Coordinates of C-alpha atoms and ligand atoms in Angstrom, one line a residue:
M1 CA 64.5 129.3 115.3
K2 CA 61.0 130.8 115.2
K3 CA 58.0 128.6 114.7
L4 CA 54.4 129.5 114.3
W5 CA 52.1 126.7 115.6
H6 CA 48.6 127.3 114.3
G7 CA 45.4 125.5 113.4
C8 CA 44.5 125.0 117.1
H9 CA 42.6 126.3 120.1
A10 CA 44.4 127.0 123.3
A11 CA 43.5 126.6 127.0
T12 CA 46.2 129.0 128.2
M13 CA 45.9 129.2 132.0
A14 CA 47.2 132.7 131.6
G15 CA 47.1 134.8 134.7
G16 CA 46.7 131.6 136.8
K17 CA 43.2 130.7 135.7
Y18 CA 41.4 128.7 133.0
S19 CA 41.2 130.8 129.9
V20 CA 40.7 130.0 126.2
V21 CA 41.9 131.4 122.9
E22 CA 39.9 129.9 120.0
D23 CA 41.6 129.7 116.6
A24 CA 44.9 130.4 118.2
A25 CA 48.5 130.6 117.2
I26 CA 51.6 130.2 119.2
L27 CA 54.9 131.8 118.2
T28 CA 57.9 130.1 119.7
D29 CA 61.5 131.3 119.5
G30 CA 63.8 128.4 120.5
A31 CA 62.7 127.1 123.9
R32 CA 60.4 130.1 124.7
I33 CA 57.0 131.3 123.8
E34 CA 57.4 134.7 122.1
W35 CA 53.7 135.4 121.5
I36 CA 50.3 133.7 121.8
G37 CA 46.9 134.9 120.7
P38 CA 44.3 134.7 118.0
R39 CA 45.7 133.5 114.7
A40 CA 44.3 136.5 112.8
S41 CA 46.7 138.8 114.8
A42 CA 49.8 136.5 114.7
P43 CA 53.0 138.4 113.9
D44 CA 54.7 137.8 110.5
I45 CA 57.5 135.2 110.9
G46 CA 59.0 135.6 107.5
A47 CA 61.1 132.5 106.7
G48 CA 60.3 130.8 110.1
A49 CA 58.6 127.4 110.2
R50 CA 54.8 127.0 110.4
V51 CA 53.3 123.9 112.1
D52 CA 49.7 123.0 111.5
L53 CA 48.2 121.4 114.6
D54 CA 45.1 120.2 112.6
G55 CA 42.4 121.5 114.9
A56 CA 44.0 120.3 118.2
W57 CA 43.4 121.8 121.6
V58 CA 46.6 123.0 123.1
T59 CA 47.3 123.0 126.9
P60 CA 50.4 123.8 128.8
G61 CA 52.7 120.8 129.3
L62 CA 51.3 118.8 132.2
I63 CA 53.2 119.0 135.5
D64 CA 53.3 116.1 138.0
C65 CA 54.2 118.0 141.2
H66 CA 54.4 115.0 143.6
T67 CA 56.0 111.7 142.7
H68 CA 58.1 109.1 144.4
L69 CA 59.0 107.5 141.0
V70 CA 62.5 106.3 142.0
F71 CA 62.2 103.1 144.0
G72 CA 63.2 99.5 144.1
G73 CA 60.8 96.6 144.0
D74 CA 57.0 96.8 144.3
R75 CA 54.4 96.2 146.9
S76 CA 51.7 94.3 145.1
G77 CA 51.8 91.7 148.0
E78 CA 50.8 94.4 150.5
F79 CA 48.1 95.5 148.1
E80 CA 46.6 92.0 148.3
E81 CA 46.9 92.1 152.1
R82 CA 45.1 95.5 152.3
L83 CA 42.3 94.0 150.2
E84 CA 42.0 91.4 152.9
G85 CA 41.5 94.2 155.4
V86 CA 45.0 94.9 156.9
S87 CA 45.5 98.7 157.2
Y88 CA 48.4 100.8 155.8
A89 CA 49.3 101.8 159.4
E90 CA 49.3 98.1 160.5
I91 CA 51.6 97.1 157.7
A92 CA 53.9 100.0 158.5
A93 CA 54.0 99.0 162.2
R94 CA 55.3 95.5 161.5
G95 CA 58.1 96.7 159.3
G96 CA 56.4 96.6 155.9
G97 CA 55.2 99.6 153.9
I98 CA 57.7 102.3 153.3
A99 CA 60.4 100.2 155.2
S100 CA 60.1 97.4 152.7
T101 CA 60.7 99.8 149.8
V102 CA 63.7 101.2 151.7
R103 CA 65.2 97.7 151.8
A104 CA 64.6 97.2 148.0
T105 CA 65.9 100.6 147.1
R106 CA 69.0 100.3 149.2
E107 CA 69.8 97.0 147.5
A108 CA 69.3 98.4 144.0
S109 CA 72.2 99.9 142.1
E110 CA 71.9 103.5 140.8
D111 CA 71.7 102.2 137.2
A112 CA 68.9 99.8 138.0
L113 CA 66.9 102.5 139.8
F114 CA 67.6 104.8 136.9
E115 CA 66.3 102.3 134.2
A116 CA 63.2 101.5 136.1
A117 CA 62.4 105.2 136.9
K118 CA 63.1 106.2 133.3
A119 CA 60.5 103.8 132.0
R120 CA 57.9 105.2 134.4
A121 CA 58.9 108.8 133.6
L122 CA 58.8 108.1 129.9
G123 CA 55.2 106.8 130.3
L124 CA 54.3 110.1 131.9
V125 CA 56.0 112.2 129.2
R126 CA 54.1 110.2 126.5
E127 CA 50.8 111.3 128.0
G128 CA 51.9 115.0 128.0
V129 CA 53.9 115.5 131.2
T130 CA 56.8 118.0 130.5
A131 CA 57.8 118.6 134.1
L132 CA 57.7 116.5 137.3
E133 CA 59.0 116.3 140.8
V134 CA 60.9 113.3 142.1
K135 CA 61.2 112.7 145.9
S136 CA 63.9 110.7 147.6
G137 CA 62.8 109.1 150.9
Y138 CA 63.5 105.4 150.3
G139 CA 67.2 105.7 151.0
L140 CA 67.1 107.2 154.5
D141 CA 70.9 107.4 154.8
L142 CA 73.3 109.7 153.1
A143 CA 74.6 107.3 150.5
N144 CA 71.2 106.0 149.5
E145 CA 69.4 109.4 149.5
R146 CA 72.2 110.7 147.3
K147 CA 71.8 107.7 145.0
M148 CA 68.0 108.5 144.6
L149 CA 68.6 112.2 144.0
A150 CA 71.3 111.5 141.5
V151 CA 68.8 109.3 139.6
A152 CA 66.4 112.3 139.6
R153 CA 69.0 114.5 138.1
R154 CA 69.9 111.9 135.5
L155 CA 66.2 111.6 134.5
G156 CA 66.2 115.3 133.7
Q157 CA 69.3 114.9 131.5
A158 CA 68.1 111.8 129.7
L159 CA 64.6 112.7 128.9
P160 CA 62.9 115.8 127.5
L161 CA 61.6 116.7 130.9
T162 CA 62.1 119.3 133.6
V163 CA 62.8 117.4 136.8
R164 CA 62.7 118.9 140.3
A165 CA 64.4 116.9 143.0
T166 CA 63.0 116.9 146.5
C167 CA 64.8 115.5 149.5
L168 CA 62.4 113.5 151.6
A169 CA 64.9 112.1 154.1
A170 CA 62.3 112.6 156.9
H171 CA 59.9 110.1 155.3
A172 CA 60.2 107.2 157.7
L173 CA 62.5 106.0 160.5
P174 CA 65.2 103.7 159.1
P175 CA 65.7 100.4 161.0
E176 CA 69.2 101.4 162.3
Y177 CA 67.5 104.3 164.2
A178 CA 64.6 102.3 165.6
N179 CA 63.1 104.1 168.7
R180 CA 65.5 107.0 168.1
A181 CA 63.5 109.3 165.9
D182 CA 65.1 112.5 167.4
D183 CA 68.6 111.1 166.7
Y184 CA 67.6 110.4 163.1
I185 CA 66.2 113.9 162.7
A186 CA 69.5 115.3 164.0
Y187 CA 71.4 113.1 161.5
V188 CA 69.1 114.5 158.7
C189 CA 69.7 118.1 159.8
D190 CA 73.3 118.0 160.7
E191 CA 74.7 115.6 158.0
M192 CA 72.4 114.6 155.3
L193 CA 70.8 117.8 154.2
P194 CA 73.9 120.0 154.3
A195 CA 75.8 117.4 152.2
L196 CA 73.1 116.8 149.7
V197 CA 72.4 120.5 149.3
A198 CA 76.2 121.2 148.8
K199 CA 76.2 118.6 146.0
G200 CA 73.4 120.6 144.2
L201 CA 71.0 117.6 144.5
V202 CA 68.1 119.3 146.4
D203 CA 65.5 121.7 145.0
A204 CA 63.2 121.4 148.0
V205 CA 62.9 119.6 151.3
D206 CA 59.9 117.5 152.3
A207 CA 58.9 115.5 155.3
F208 CA 56.1 113.1 156.4
C209 CA 54.2 114.6 159.3
E210 CA 52.1 111.8 160.7
H211 CA 51.8 109.6 163.8
I212 CA 53.4 106.7 161.8
A213 CA 56.2 109.0 160.7
F214 CA 57.4 112.3 162.3
S215 CA 55.9 114.7 164.8
P216 CA 55.3 118.4 164.0
Q217 CA 58.2 119.3 166.4
Q218 CA 60.5 117.0 164.5
V219 CA 59.3 118.3 161.1
E220 CA 59.9 121.9 162.4
R221 CA 63.6 121.0 163.0
V222 CA 63.9 119.8 159.5
F223 CA 62.2 123.0 158.2
Q224 CA 64.5 125.2 160.2
C225 CA 67.5 123.4 158.8
A226 CA 66.1 123.8 155.2
R227 CA 65.6 127.5 155.9
D228 CA 69.2 127.8 157.1
L229 CA 70.3 126.1 153.9
G230 CA 68.1 128.4 151.8
V231 CA 66.0 125.6 150.3
P232 CA 62.1 125.8 150.1
V233 CA 60.0 123.2 151.9
K234 CA 56.9 121.1 151.3
L235 CA 55.0 118.7 153.6
H236 CA 53.1 115.4 153.5
A237 CA 50.4 116.6 155.9
E238 CA 47.0 115.5 157.3
Q239 CA 47.0 112.3 155.2
L240 CA 45.8 110.0 158.0
S241 CA 45.1 112.3 160.9
S242 CA 45.0 116.0 161.8
L243 CA 48.2 117.3 163.3
Q244 CA 48.1 120.9 161.9
G245 CA 51.1 120.0 159.7
A246 CA 49.6 122.2 157.0
S247 CA 49.6 125.2 159.3
L248 CA 53.2 124.4 160.2
A249 CA 54.1 124.2 156.5
A250 CA 52.4 127.6 156.0
R251 CA 54.4 129.2 158.8
Y252 CA 57.5 128.2 156.9
R253 CA 56.0 129.5 153.6
A254 CA 56.0 126.0 152.2
L255 CA 55.6 125.6 148.4
S256 CA 52.9 123.1 149.1
A257 CA 51.2 120.9 151.7
D258 CA 50.1 117.6 150.2
H259 CA 47.4 115.0 150.8
L260 CA 45.3 117.1 153.3
E261 CA 42.3 114.8 153.8
Y262 CA 42.2 115.6 157.5
M263 CA 43.1 119.3 157.3
T264 CA 41.0 121.9 159.0
E265 CA 39.5 125.3 158.0
D266 CA 42.3 127.0 160.1
D267 CA 44.9 125.1 158.0
A268 CA 43.2 126.5 154.8
V269 CA 43.3 130.1 156.2
A270 CA 47.0 129.7 157.0
M271 CA 47.8 128.2 153.6
A272 CA 46.0 130.9 151.8
Q273 CA 47.9 133.6 153.6
A274 CA 51.2 132.0 152.9
G275 CA 50.5 131.2 149.3
T276 CA 51.1 127.5 150.0
V277 CA 49.5 125.2 147.3
A278 CA 47.2 122.4 148.3
V279 CA 48.4 119.3 146.4
L280 CA 45.6 116.7 146.4
L281 CA 46.5 113.1 145.6
P282 CA 43.4 111.1 144.5
G283 CA 45.5 108.0 143.7
A284 CA 46.5 107.5 147.4
F285 CA 42.9 108.3 148.5
Y286 CA 41.6 105.7 146.2
M287 CA 44.2 103.0 146.9
L288 CA 43.8 103.3 150.6
R289 CA 40.0 103.4 150.2
E290 CA 40.0 106.5 152.3
T291 CA 36.6 107.9 153.1
Q292 CA 37.6 111.3 154.6
L293 CA 37.5 113.8 151.7
P294 CA 39.9 116.7 151.5
P295 CA 37.9 119.9 152.2
V296 CA 37.7 121.2 148.7
D297 CA 35.1 123.8 149.5
A298 CA 37.2 125.3 152.3
L299 CA 40.2 125.5 149.9
R300 CA 38.0 127.2 147.3
R301 CA 36.5 129.6 149.8
H302 CA 39.8 130.7 151.2
G303 CA 41.5 130.9 147.7
V304 CA 44.1 128.2 148.3
P305 CA 45.5 127.1 144.9
I306 CA 44.7 123.4 144.3
A307 CA 47.1 121.2 142.5
L308 CA 46.7 117.5 141.6
A309 CA 49.4 114.9 141.3
S310 CA 50.0 111.2 140.8
D311 CA 51.9 110.6 144.1
L312 CA 53.4 107.7 142.0
N313 CA 54.9 105.4 144.6
P314 CA 54.9 101.6 145.1
G315 CA 52.7 101.6 148.3
T316 CA 49.8 104.0 148.3
S317 CA 49.6 105.1 144.7
P318 CA 51.1 103.0 141.9
A319 CA 49.6 105.5 139.5
L320 CA 51.4 105.5 136.1
S321 CA 49.1 108.1 134.7
L322 CA 48.7 111.7 135.6
R323 CA 45.7 112.1 133.3
M324 CA 43.9 109.4 135.3
M325 CA 44.2 111.8 138.3
L326 CA 42.2 114.4 136.4
N327 CA 39.3 112.0 136.2
M328 CA 39.7 110.9 139.8
G329 CA 39.9 114.6 140.9
C330 CA 36.5 115.1 139.4
T331 CA 34.8 111.9 140.4
L332 CA 36.3 111.5 143.9
F333 CA 36.9 115.1 145.0
R334 CA 34.2 116.8 142.9
L335 CA 36.7 119.2 141.3
T336 CA 35.6 120.6 138.0
P337 CA 37.5 119.7 134.8
E338 CA 38.8 123.3 134.6
E339 CA 40.1 123.0 138.2
T340 CA 41.8 119.7 137.5
L341 CA 43.5 121.2 134.4
A342 CA 44.8 124.2 136.5
G343 CA 45.8 121.6 139.1
V344 CA 48.2 119.9 136.7
T345 CA 49.5 123.0 135.0
I346 CA 49.7 126.5 136.7
H347 CA 49.0 125.4 140.3
A348 CA 51.4 122.4 139.9
A349 CA 54.1 124.8 138.7
Q350 CA 53.5 126.9 141.7
A351 CA 53.8 123.8 144.0
L352 CA 57.3 123.4 142.5
G353 CA 58.3 127.1 142.5
L354 CA 58.2 127.1 138.7
Q355 CA 55.3 129.4 138.1
A356 CA 57.4 132.2 136.6
T357 CA 58.5 130.0 133.8
H358 CA 56.1 127.1 133.5
G359 CA 52.5 126.1 133.9
S360 CA 50.8 128.5 131.4
L361 CA 51.0 129.5 127.8
E362 CA 52.2 133.1 128.0
A363 CA 54.9 135.1 126.2
G364 CA 58.2 134.6 127.9
K365 CA 57.4 131.2 129.4
A366 CA 58.9 127.8 128.4
A367 CA 57.5 126.5 125.1
D368 CA 56.2 123.3 126.8
F369 CA 52.8 122.3 125.5
V370 CA 50.6 119.5 124.4
A371 CA 48.3 119.4 121.3
W372 CA 45.5 117.1 122.0
K373 CA 43.2 115.5 119.4
I374 CA 40.0 116.2 121.4
G375 CA 36.9 118.3 120.9
R376 CA 36.8 120.0 124.3
P377 CA 39.3 120.4 127.1
A378 CA 36.9 118.6 129.5
E379 CA 37.8 115.4 127.6
L380 CA 41.1 115.4 129.4
S381 CA 39.2 114.7 132.6
Y382 CA 36.6 112.5 131.0
W383 CA 38.4 109.6 129.3
L384 CA 39.3 106.9 131.8
G385 CA 42.7 105.5 131.0
G386 CA 44.0 104.6 127.6
A387 CA 46.2 106.9 125.5
L388 CA 44.7 110.1 124.1
E389 CA 46.2 111.0 120.8
N390 CA 48.6 114.0 121.3
R391 CA 51.7 115.8 120.2
V392 CA 54.1 116.8 123.0
V393 CA 56.3 119.9 122.6
R394 CA 59.1 120.5 125.1
A395 CA 61.3 123.6 124.9
G396 CA 60.0 124.4 121.5
V397 CA 60.7 121.0 120.0
E398 CA 58.1 118.3 119.2
I399 CA 59.1 115.1 121.0
D400 CA 59.9 112.2 118.6
F401 CA 58.9 109.2 120.7
A402 CA 60.1 106.7 118.1
R403 CA 63.6 108.2 118.4
I404 CA 63.5 108.1 122.3
A405 CA 62.4 104.5 122.3
A406 CA 65.2 103.5 119.9
Ligands
NIG1 O1 52.7 110.1 149.5 N1 52.7 109.4 152.7 C1 53.8 109.0 152.7 N2 54.4 108.8 151.5 C2 53.9 108.2 150.4 C3 53.7 106.8 150.5 C4 55.0 106.1 150.4 C5 54.9 104.6 150.5 O2 53.9 104.1 151.0 O3 55.8 104.0 150.0 C6 52.6 108.9 149.9 O4 51.5 108.4 150.0
FE2 FE1 53.9 111.2 148.7

């Protein structure tokens, strides 16, 4: 059914950059945008429905392109320890950190993980997120990674949300492989990834390249395996130290390299050439009280697309709001409000390989958008927390949150 959404202004992100249509109208046909432009030149829709958006600003549906939102337990105790001065790396070294969430996630049933993840995801949908990525990486064996990825798939079926599932089996060394990292990587490559890909549970493969996780050589084995299986890669790179993981990711034409506080100018050159998106994660930067800033100027200079994401996870970024990341992207990383909006729309879509269908308001793309009751788009980066009044449209249908909650 055709609908003409009017009475709005639109920040379209058309052509991959911030652009605005004042007094706009959007014609949707089912789940797709058929036309968008100035209201005065809107096509005649005959008996189709007209929806008055009452002066709202419309943006593409927000995209959270880096989350670990499926997990058991929480790590508020470690948060308290870190406030006392214990570092993330120290906590990891004595079996806490990611390993403690692995224990809790292994113990949790698939249904329990699903219910907890659904509540977090629904919170994001309410604030305008229409697509997100979910990483595994707290299972670290075949059965538990499969359980996490199955939860990701169920979230996409249960909620009005596009979900991309990323296998992050190479996140940390599970206890049963202590001191045998190469053997674990062989298990990931020879058994886990082929089985999970065969089950249709994997849209991308990720790894954690860091001195407390896996070396560039180990990550490269995982990337080779992903390439053989025909699955795109991403990388947690340069979060705590500089290992040229971002350049390695670029060599494998990764969709994205994420974190990047310690990346170099050479990494930026390699990423620009490969079309690898830089995903910046201000929530983790803030929670770890990191002081090394990601080199935003180098990314800009070399034309690397910059995305922003929540990194929602129980350890380093218990961030239940993507919109909060827009504010933090501006205040902590000195991004402009326009850059942050691109970072959670068109560039985030590219970080998930979805840019042909999502991330901007253009004819032919998914009719996923948010009508915000704000005076200017910069308000999305300005308000700190709280709920901004909005109407969320997914696949051409306005989401009825009262019905979802019931
Ligand atoms: O993106 N860097 C590694 N992975 C997560 C942290 C996961 C955790 O601490 O549980 C991140 O920050
Ligand atoms: Fe992460």
